[in-house]
Coordinates of C-alpha atoms and ligand atoms in Angstrom, one line a residue:
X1 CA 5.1 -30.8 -12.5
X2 CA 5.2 -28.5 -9.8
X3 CA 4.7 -28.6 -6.1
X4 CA 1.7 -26.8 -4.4
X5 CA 3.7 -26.6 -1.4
X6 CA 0.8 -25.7 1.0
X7 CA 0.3 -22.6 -1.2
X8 CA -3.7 -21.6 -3.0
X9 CA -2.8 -20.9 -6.6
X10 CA -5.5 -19.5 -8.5
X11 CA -5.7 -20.4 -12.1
X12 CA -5.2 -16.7 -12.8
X13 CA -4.8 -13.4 -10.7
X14 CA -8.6 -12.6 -10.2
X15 CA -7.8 -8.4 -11.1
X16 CA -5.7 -9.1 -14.5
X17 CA -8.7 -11.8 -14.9
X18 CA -11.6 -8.9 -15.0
X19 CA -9.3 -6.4 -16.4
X20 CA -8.8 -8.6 -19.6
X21 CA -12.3 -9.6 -19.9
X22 CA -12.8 -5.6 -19.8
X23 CA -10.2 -4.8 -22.5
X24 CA -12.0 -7.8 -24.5
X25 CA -15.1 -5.4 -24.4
X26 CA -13.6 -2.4 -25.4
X27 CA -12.0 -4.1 -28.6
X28 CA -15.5 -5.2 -29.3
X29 CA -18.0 -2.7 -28.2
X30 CA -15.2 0.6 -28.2
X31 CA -13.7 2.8 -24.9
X32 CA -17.1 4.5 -24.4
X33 CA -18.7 1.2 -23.7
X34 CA -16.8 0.1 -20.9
X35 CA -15.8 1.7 -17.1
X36 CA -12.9 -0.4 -16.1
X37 CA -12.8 0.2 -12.4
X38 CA -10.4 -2.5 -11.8
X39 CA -6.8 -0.8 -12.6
X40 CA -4.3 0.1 -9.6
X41 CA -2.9 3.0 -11.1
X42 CA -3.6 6.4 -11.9
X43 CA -5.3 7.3 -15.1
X44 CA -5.9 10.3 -16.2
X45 CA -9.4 11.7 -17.9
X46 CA -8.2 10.5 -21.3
X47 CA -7.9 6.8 -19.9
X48 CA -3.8 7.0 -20.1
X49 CA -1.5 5.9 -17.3
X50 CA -0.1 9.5 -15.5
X51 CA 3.4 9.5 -15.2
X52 CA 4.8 12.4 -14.0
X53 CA 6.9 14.4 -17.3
X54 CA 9.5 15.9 -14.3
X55 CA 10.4 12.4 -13.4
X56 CA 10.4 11.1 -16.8
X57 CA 12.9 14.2 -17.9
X58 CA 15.4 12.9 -15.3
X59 CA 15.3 9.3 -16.3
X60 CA 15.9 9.9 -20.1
X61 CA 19.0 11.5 -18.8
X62 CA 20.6 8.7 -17.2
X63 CA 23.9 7.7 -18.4
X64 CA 24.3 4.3 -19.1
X65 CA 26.3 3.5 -16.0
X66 CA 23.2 4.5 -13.7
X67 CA 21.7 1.7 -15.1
X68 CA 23.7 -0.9 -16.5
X69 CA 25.8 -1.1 -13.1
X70 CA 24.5 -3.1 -10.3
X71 CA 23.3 -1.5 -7.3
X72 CA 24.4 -2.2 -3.9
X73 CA 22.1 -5.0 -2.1
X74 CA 21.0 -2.2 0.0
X75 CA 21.1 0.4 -1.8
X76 CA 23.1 3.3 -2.9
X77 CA 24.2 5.8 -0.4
X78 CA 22.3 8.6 -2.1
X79 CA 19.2 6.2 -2.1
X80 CA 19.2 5.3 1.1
X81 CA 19.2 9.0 2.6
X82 CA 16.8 10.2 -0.2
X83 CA 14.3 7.4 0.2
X84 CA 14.0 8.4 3.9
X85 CA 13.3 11.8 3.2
X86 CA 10.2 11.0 0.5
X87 CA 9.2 9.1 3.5
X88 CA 9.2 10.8 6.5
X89 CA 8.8 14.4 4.5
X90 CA 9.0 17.5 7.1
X91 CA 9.7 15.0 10.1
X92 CA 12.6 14.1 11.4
X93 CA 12.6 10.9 13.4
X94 CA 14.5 11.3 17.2
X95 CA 15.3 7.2 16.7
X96 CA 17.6 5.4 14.8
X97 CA 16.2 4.5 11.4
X98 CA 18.2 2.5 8.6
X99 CA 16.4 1.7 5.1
X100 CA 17.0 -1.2 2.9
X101 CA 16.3 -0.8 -1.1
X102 CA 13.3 -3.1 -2.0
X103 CA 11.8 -3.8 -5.5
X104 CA 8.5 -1.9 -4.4
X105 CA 6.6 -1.9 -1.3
X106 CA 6.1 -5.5 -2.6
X107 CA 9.8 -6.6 -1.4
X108 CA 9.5 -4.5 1.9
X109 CA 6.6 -7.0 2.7
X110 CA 8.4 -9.8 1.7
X111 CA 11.2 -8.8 3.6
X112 CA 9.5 -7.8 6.7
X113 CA 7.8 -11.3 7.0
X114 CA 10.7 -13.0 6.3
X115 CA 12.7 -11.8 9.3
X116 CA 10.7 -11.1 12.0
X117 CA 7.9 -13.8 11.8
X118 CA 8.3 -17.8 12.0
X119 CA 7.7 -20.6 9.5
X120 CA 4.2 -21.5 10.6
X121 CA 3.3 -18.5 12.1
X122 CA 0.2 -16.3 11.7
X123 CA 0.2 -12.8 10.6
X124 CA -1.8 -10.2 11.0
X125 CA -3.8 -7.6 8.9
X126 CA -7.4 -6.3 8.6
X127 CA -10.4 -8.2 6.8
X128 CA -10.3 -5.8 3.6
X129 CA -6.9 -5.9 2.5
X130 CA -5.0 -6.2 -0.6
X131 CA -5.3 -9.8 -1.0
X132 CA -1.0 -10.0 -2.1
X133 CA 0.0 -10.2 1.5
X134 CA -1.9 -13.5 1.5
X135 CA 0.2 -14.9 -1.0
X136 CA 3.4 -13.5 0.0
X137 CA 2.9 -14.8 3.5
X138 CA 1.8 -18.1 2.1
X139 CA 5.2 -18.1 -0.1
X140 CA 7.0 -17.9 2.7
X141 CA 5.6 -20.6 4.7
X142 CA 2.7 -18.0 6.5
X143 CA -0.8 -17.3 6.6
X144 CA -2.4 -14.2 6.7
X145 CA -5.3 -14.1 9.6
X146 CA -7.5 -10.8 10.4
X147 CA -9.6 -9.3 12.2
X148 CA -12.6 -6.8 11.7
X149 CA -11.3 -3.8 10.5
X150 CA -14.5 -1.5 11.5
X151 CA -17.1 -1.7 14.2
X152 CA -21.0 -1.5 14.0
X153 CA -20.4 2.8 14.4
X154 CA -18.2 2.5 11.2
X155 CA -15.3 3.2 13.7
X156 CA -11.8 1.1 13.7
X157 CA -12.5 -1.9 15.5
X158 CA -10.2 -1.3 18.5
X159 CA -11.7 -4.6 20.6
X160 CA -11.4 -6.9 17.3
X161 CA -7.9 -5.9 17.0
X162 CA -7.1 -6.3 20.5
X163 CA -8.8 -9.6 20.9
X164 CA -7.2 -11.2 17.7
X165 CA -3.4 -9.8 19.0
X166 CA -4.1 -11.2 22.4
X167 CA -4.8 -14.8 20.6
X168 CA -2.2 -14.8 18.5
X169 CA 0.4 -13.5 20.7
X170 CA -0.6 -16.2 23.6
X171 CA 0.1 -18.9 20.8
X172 CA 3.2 -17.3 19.1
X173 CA 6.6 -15.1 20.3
X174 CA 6.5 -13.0 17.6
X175 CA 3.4 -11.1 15.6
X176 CA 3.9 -9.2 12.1
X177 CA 0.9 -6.7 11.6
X178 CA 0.2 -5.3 8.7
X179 CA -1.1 -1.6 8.6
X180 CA -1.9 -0.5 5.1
X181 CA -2.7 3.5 6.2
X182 CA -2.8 6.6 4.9
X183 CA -5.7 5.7 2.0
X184 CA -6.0 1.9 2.6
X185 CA -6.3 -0.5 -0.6
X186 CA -9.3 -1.5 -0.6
X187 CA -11.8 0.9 1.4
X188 CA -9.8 3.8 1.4
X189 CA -9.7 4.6 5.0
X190 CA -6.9 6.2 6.8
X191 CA -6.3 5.7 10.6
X192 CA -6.8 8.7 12.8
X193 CA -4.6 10.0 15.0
X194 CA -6.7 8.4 18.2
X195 CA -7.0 5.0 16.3
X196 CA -3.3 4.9 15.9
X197 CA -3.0 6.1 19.9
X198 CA -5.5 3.1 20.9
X199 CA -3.8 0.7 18.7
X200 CA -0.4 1.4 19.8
X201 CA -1.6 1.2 23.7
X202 CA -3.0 -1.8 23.0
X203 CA 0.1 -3.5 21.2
X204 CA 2.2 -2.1 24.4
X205 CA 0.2 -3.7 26.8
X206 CA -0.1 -6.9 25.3
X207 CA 3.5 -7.4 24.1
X208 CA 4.5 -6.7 28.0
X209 CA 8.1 -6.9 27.9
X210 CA 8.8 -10.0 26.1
X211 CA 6.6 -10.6 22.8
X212 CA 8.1 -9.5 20.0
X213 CA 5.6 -7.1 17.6
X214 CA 6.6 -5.9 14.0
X215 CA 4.4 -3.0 12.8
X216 CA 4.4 -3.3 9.3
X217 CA 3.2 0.3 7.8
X218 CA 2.7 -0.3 4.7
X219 CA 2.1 3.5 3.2
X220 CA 2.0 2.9 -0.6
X221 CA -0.6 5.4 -1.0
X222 CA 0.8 8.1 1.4
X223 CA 1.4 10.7 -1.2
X224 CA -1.9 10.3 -2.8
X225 CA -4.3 10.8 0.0
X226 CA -3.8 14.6 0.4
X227 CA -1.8 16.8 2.5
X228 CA 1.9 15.2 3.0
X229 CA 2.6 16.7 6.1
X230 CA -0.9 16.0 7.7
X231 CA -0.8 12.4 6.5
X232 CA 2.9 12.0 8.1
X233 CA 1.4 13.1 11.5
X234 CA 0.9 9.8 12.8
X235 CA 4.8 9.0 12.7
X236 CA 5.9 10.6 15.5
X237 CA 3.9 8.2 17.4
X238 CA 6.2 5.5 16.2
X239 CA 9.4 6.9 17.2
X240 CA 11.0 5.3 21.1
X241 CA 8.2 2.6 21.0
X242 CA 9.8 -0.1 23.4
X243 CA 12.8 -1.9 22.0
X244 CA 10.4 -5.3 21.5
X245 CA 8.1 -3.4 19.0
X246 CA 9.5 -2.6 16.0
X247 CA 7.7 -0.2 13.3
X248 CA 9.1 -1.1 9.7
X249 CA 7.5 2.1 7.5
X250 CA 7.2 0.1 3.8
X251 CA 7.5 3.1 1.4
X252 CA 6.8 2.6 -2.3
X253 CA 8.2 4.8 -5.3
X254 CA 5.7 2.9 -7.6
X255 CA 2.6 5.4 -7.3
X256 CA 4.8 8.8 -5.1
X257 CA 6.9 8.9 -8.2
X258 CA 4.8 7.2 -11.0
X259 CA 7.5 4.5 -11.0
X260 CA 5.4 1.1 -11.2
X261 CA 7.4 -0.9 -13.7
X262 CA 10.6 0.5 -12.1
X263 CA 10.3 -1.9 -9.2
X264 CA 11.8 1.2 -6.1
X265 CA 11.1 1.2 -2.9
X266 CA 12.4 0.7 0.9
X267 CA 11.9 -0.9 3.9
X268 CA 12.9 1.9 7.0
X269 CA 13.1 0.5 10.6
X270 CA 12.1 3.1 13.5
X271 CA 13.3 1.9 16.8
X272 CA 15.2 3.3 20.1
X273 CA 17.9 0.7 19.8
X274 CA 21.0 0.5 17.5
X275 CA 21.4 -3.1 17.3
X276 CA 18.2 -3.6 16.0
X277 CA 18.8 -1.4 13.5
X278 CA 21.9 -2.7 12.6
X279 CA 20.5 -6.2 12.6
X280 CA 17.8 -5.0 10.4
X281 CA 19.9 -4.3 8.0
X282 CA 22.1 -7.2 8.2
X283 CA 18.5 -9.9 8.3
X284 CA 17.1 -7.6 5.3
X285 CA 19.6 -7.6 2.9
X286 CA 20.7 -11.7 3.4
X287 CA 16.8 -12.1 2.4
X288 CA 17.9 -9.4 -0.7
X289 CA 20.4 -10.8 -1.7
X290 CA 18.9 -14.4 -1.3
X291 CA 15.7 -13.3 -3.6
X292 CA 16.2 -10.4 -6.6
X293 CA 19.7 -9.7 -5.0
X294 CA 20.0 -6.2 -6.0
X295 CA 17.2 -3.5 -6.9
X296 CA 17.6 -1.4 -10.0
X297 CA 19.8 0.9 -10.4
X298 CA 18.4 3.3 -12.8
X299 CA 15.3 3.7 -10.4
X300 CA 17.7 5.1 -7.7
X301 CA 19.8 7.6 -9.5
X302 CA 16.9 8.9 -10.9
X303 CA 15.3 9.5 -6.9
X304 CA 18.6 10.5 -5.6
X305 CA 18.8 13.2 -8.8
X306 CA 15.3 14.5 -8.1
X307 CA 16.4 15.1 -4.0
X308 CA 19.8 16.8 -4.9
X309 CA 17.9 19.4 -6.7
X310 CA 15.5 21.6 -4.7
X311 CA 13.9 23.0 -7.7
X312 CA 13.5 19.3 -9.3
X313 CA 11.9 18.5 -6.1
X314 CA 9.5 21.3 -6.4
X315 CA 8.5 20.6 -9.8
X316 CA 7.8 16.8 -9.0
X317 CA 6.1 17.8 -5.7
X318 CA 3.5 20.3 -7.6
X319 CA 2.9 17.8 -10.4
X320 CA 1.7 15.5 -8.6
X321 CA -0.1 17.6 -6.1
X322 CA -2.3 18.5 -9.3
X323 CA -2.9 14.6 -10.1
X324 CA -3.7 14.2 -6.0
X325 CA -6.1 16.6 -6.4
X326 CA -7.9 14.9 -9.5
X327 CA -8.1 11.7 -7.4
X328 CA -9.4 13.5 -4.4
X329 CA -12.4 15.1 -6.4
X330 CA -12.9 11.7 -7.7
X331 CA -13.2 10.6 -4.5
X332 CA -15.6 13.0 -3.3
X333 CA -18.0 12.7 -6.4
X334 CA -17.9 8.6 -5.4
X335 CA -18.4 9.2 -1.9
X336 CA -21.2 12.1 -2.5
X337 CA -23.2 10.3 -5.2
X338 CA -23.3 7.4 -2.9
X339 CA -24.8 9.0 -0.1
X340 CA -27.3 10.1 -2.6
X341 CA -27.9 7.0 -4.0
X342 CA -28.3 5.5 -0.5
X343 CA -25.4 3.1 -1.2
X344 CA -23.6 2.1 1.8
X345 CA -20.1 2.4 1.2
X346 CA -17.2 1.6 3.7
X347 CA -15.7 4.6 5.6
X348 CA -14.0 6.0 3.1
X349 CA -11.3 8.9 3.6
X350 CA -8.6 9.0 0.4
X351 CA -6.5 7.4 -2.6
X352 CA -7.0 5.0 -5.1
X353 CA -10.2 2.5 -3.9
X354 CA -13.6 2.8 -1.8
X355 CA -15.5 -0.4 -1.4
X356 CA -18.8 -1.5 -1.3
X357 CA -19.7 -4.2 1.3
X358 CA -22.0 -6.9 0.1
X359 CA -22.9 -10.4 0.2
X360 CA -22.2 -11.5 -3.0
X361 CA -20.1 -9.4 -4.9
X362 CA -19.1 -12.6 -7.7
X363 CA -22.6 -12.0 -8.6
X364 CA -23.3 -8.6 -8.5
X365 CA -19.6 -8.2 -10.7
X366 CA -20.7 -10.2 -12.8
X367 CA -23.9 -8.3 -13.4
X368 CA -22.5 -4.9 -13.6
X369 CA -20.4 -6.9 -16.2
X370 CA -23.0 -7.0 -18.6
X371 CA -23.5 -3.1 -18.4
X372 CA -19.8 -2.6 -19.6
X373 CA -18.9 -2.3 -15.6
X374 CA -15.6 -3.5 -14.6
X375 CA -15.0 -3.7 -10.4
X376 CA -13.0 -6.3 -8.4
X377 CA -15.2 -8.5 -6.3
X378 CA -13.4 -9.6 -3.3
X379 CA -14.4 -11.7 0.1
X380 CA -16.5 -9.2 1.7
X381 CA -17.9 -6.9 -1.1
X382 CA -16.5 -4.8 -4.7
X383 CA -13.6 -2.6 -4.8
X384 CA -14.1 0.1 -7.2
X385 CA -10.9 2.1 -8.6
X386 CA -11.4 5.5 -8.6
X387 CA -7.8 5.8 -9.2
X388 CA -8.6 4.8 -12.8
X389 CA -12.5 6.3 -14.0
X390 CA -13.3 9.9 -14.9
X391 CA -15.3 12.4 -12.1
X392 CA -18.2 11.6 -14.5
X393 CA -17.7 7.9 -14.0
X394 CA -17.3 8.0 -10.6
X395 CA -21.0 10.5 -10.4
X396 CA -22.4 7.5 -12.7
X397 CA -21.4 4.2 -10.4
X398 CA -23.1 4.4 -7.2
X399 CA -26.6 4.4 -8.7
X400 CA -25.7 1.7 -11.1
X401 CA -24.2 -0.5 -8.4
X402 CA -27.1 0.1 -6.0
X403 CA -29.4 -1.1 -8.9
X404 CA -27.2 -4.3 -9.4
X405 CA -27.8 -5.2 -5.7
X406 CA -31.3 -5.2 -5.6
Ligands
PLP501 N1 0.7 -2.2 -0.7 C1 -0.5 -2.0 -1.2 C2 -1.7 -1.9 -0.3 C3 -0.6 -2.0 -2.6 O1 -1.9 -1.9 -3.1 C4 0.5 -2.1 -3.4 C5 0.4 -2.1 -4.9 O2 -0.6 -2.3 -5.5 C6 1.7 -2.2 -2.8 C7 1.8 -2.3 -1.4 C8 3.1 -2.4 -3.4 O3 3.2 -1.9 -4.7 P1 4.7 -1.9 -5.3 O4 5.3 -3.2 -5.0 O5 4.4 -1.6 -6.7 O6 5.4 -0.8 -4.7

């Protein structure tokens, strides 16, 4: 019955796929049997989803009119300020920024394509990427094109970007680009402060005067890749860019405030200009309104509580500075038992995924498989979640992976 509409359905969401042929093993072989590497959330050492007890306090204290009322399209007015400071942290932009309420970082993407790329147009991202802004481009009547994130020196591939925005932009007027950084999904690599200067000089001189450029950053893992305020340092650079490239900061509440299933988050413009601020707004909440209409409420009240009280604040802030620093030393076992292994992982810096590059990860998966090994083969190698395996798991993997590959 229904209509493909240019879109590639897959029969079934390729993680959920593995990740229910993993909890099949564990009901018959038991928990020990299985490392399920494929989860994109924070577990802690007992297998259990964290989620945060100061931010759970708050929302078991919600009267029923926090939740049961509907939310303004954009957002309340309490939201809207709040969101903006668990976004920018310690900085404060010198440009006019507006934020619109989105169900997730999901609905900033959604939004963000929506209004400031074409039916038919291309957009932009790098080849590892989370494969969702695929299908929320194709959704929308766009297709996701990339180029190669890293160069033969494991460095960001400044001349693939370029090249690919100077194509695109000589066959389109508009360009969204899609920056998943601080702690990218899948490899885990954060952009430098020089590979944000190089990118940005690049967009500049290619937009000229006339293009139009919308830097998507998406930072859904920002408060999970280590210090706050050095992994906000790169958004001063985005502040009084000219008034034809726009920087649209997609901030999720799902893993800064263990908030998944709570669908919060917000799209934030950055520019020198008012009206395109104001027109932000105006373009981002039609397509609102026009999709889930309003975002919930209870998600909202229970942000704008935690920001009204500084000592609130402090105790979310600290509790989930502990869980950062669980992942981090996850991380670090992953990265160190790698290079010990000699398995060649992709530069790797923070948050929930590395990667392993290979040539055919289906198979290799599907191998590790058999040893009760759980990892998400995608196009160009196997993303592994540290987010959700023990330190010990994470010491364990590289060897067996290596092994699988030979
Ligand atoms: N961006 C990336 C790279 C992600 O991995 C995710 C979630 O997995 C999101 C954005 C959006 O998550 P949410 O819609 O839950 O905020």
């Amino acid at each position: 019955m229904a209509q493909q509409n240019g879109r590639n359905i897959p029969l079934e969401d390729k993680i959920f796929g593995i990740s229910r042929l993993a909890n099949e093993m564990i009901a018959e072989k038991g928990e020990k049997a299985v490392t399920n590497a494929t989860i994109g959330a924070l577990l802690d050492d007992e297998g259990k989803l964290v989620v945060l007890s100061s931010v759970v306090e708050v929302l078991k204290n919600l009267a029923p009119e926090d939740y049961a009322e509907y939310a303004p399209i954009g957002g309340t007015a309490e939201f809207k300020q709040c969101i903006k400071k668990a976004a920018f942290g310690k900085y404060q932009p010198k440009c006019f920024t507006e934020a619109v309420a989105t169900p997730g970082g999901t609905g900033a993407i959604r939004n963000t394509i929506d209004n400031y790329s074409k039916i038919g147009d291309q957009v932009l991202t790098s080849d590892w990427y989370w494969a969702n802004y695929s299908s929320i481009a194709q959704e929308m009547g766009r297709t996701a094109t990339t180029y190669s994130l890293f160069d033969d020196g494991s460095n960001f591939n400044i001349a693939a970007f370029k090249e690919k925005v100077e194509k695109l932009l000589s066959e389109q007027e508009s360009l969204v680009i899609i920056i998943n950084t601080p702690a990218h999904n899948p490899t885990g690599y954060s952009l430098t402060l020089e590979d944000w200067d190089k990118l940005l000089k690049t967009v500049k001189e290619i937009a000229g005067e006339d293009k139009k450029v919308t830097l998507l950053v998406d930072v859904a893992y920002i408060d999970f890749a280590g210090d706050p305020d050095k992994y906000r340092e790169f958004l001063p650079k985005l502040e009084n860019l000219p008034a034809n490239i726009l920087p649209v900061i997609s901030y999720s509440a799902s893993k800064t405030f263990t908030l998944y299933g709570m669908r919060c988050g917000a799209m934030i413009c950055m520019t020198p200009v008012k009206e395109v601020a104001q027109e932000f707004v105006r373009v981002c909440q039609f397509s609102s309104r026009a999709s889930w209409s309003n975002c919930p409420r209870a998600s909202m009240v229970v942000l704008s509580k935690i920001y009204e009280d500084k000592a609130l604040l402090e105790r979310v802030d600290k509790e989930r500075s502990y869980y950062c620093d669980l992942l981090l030393k996850r991380g670090k076992a992953f990265e160190e038992e790698a290079a010990k292994a000699g398995l060649k992982i992709v530069p790797f810096d923070a948050g929930f995924f590395a990667s392993i590059p290979c040539d055919n990860p289906d198979e290799i998966s599907k191998k590790l498989q058999q040893q009760g090994i759980f990892l998400v083969p995608l196009a160009k190698g196997l993303r592994v979640s540290i987010a959700s395996i023990t330190e010990k798991e994470c010491r364990m993997l590289p060897a067996k992976i290596l092994a699988a590959m030979k």
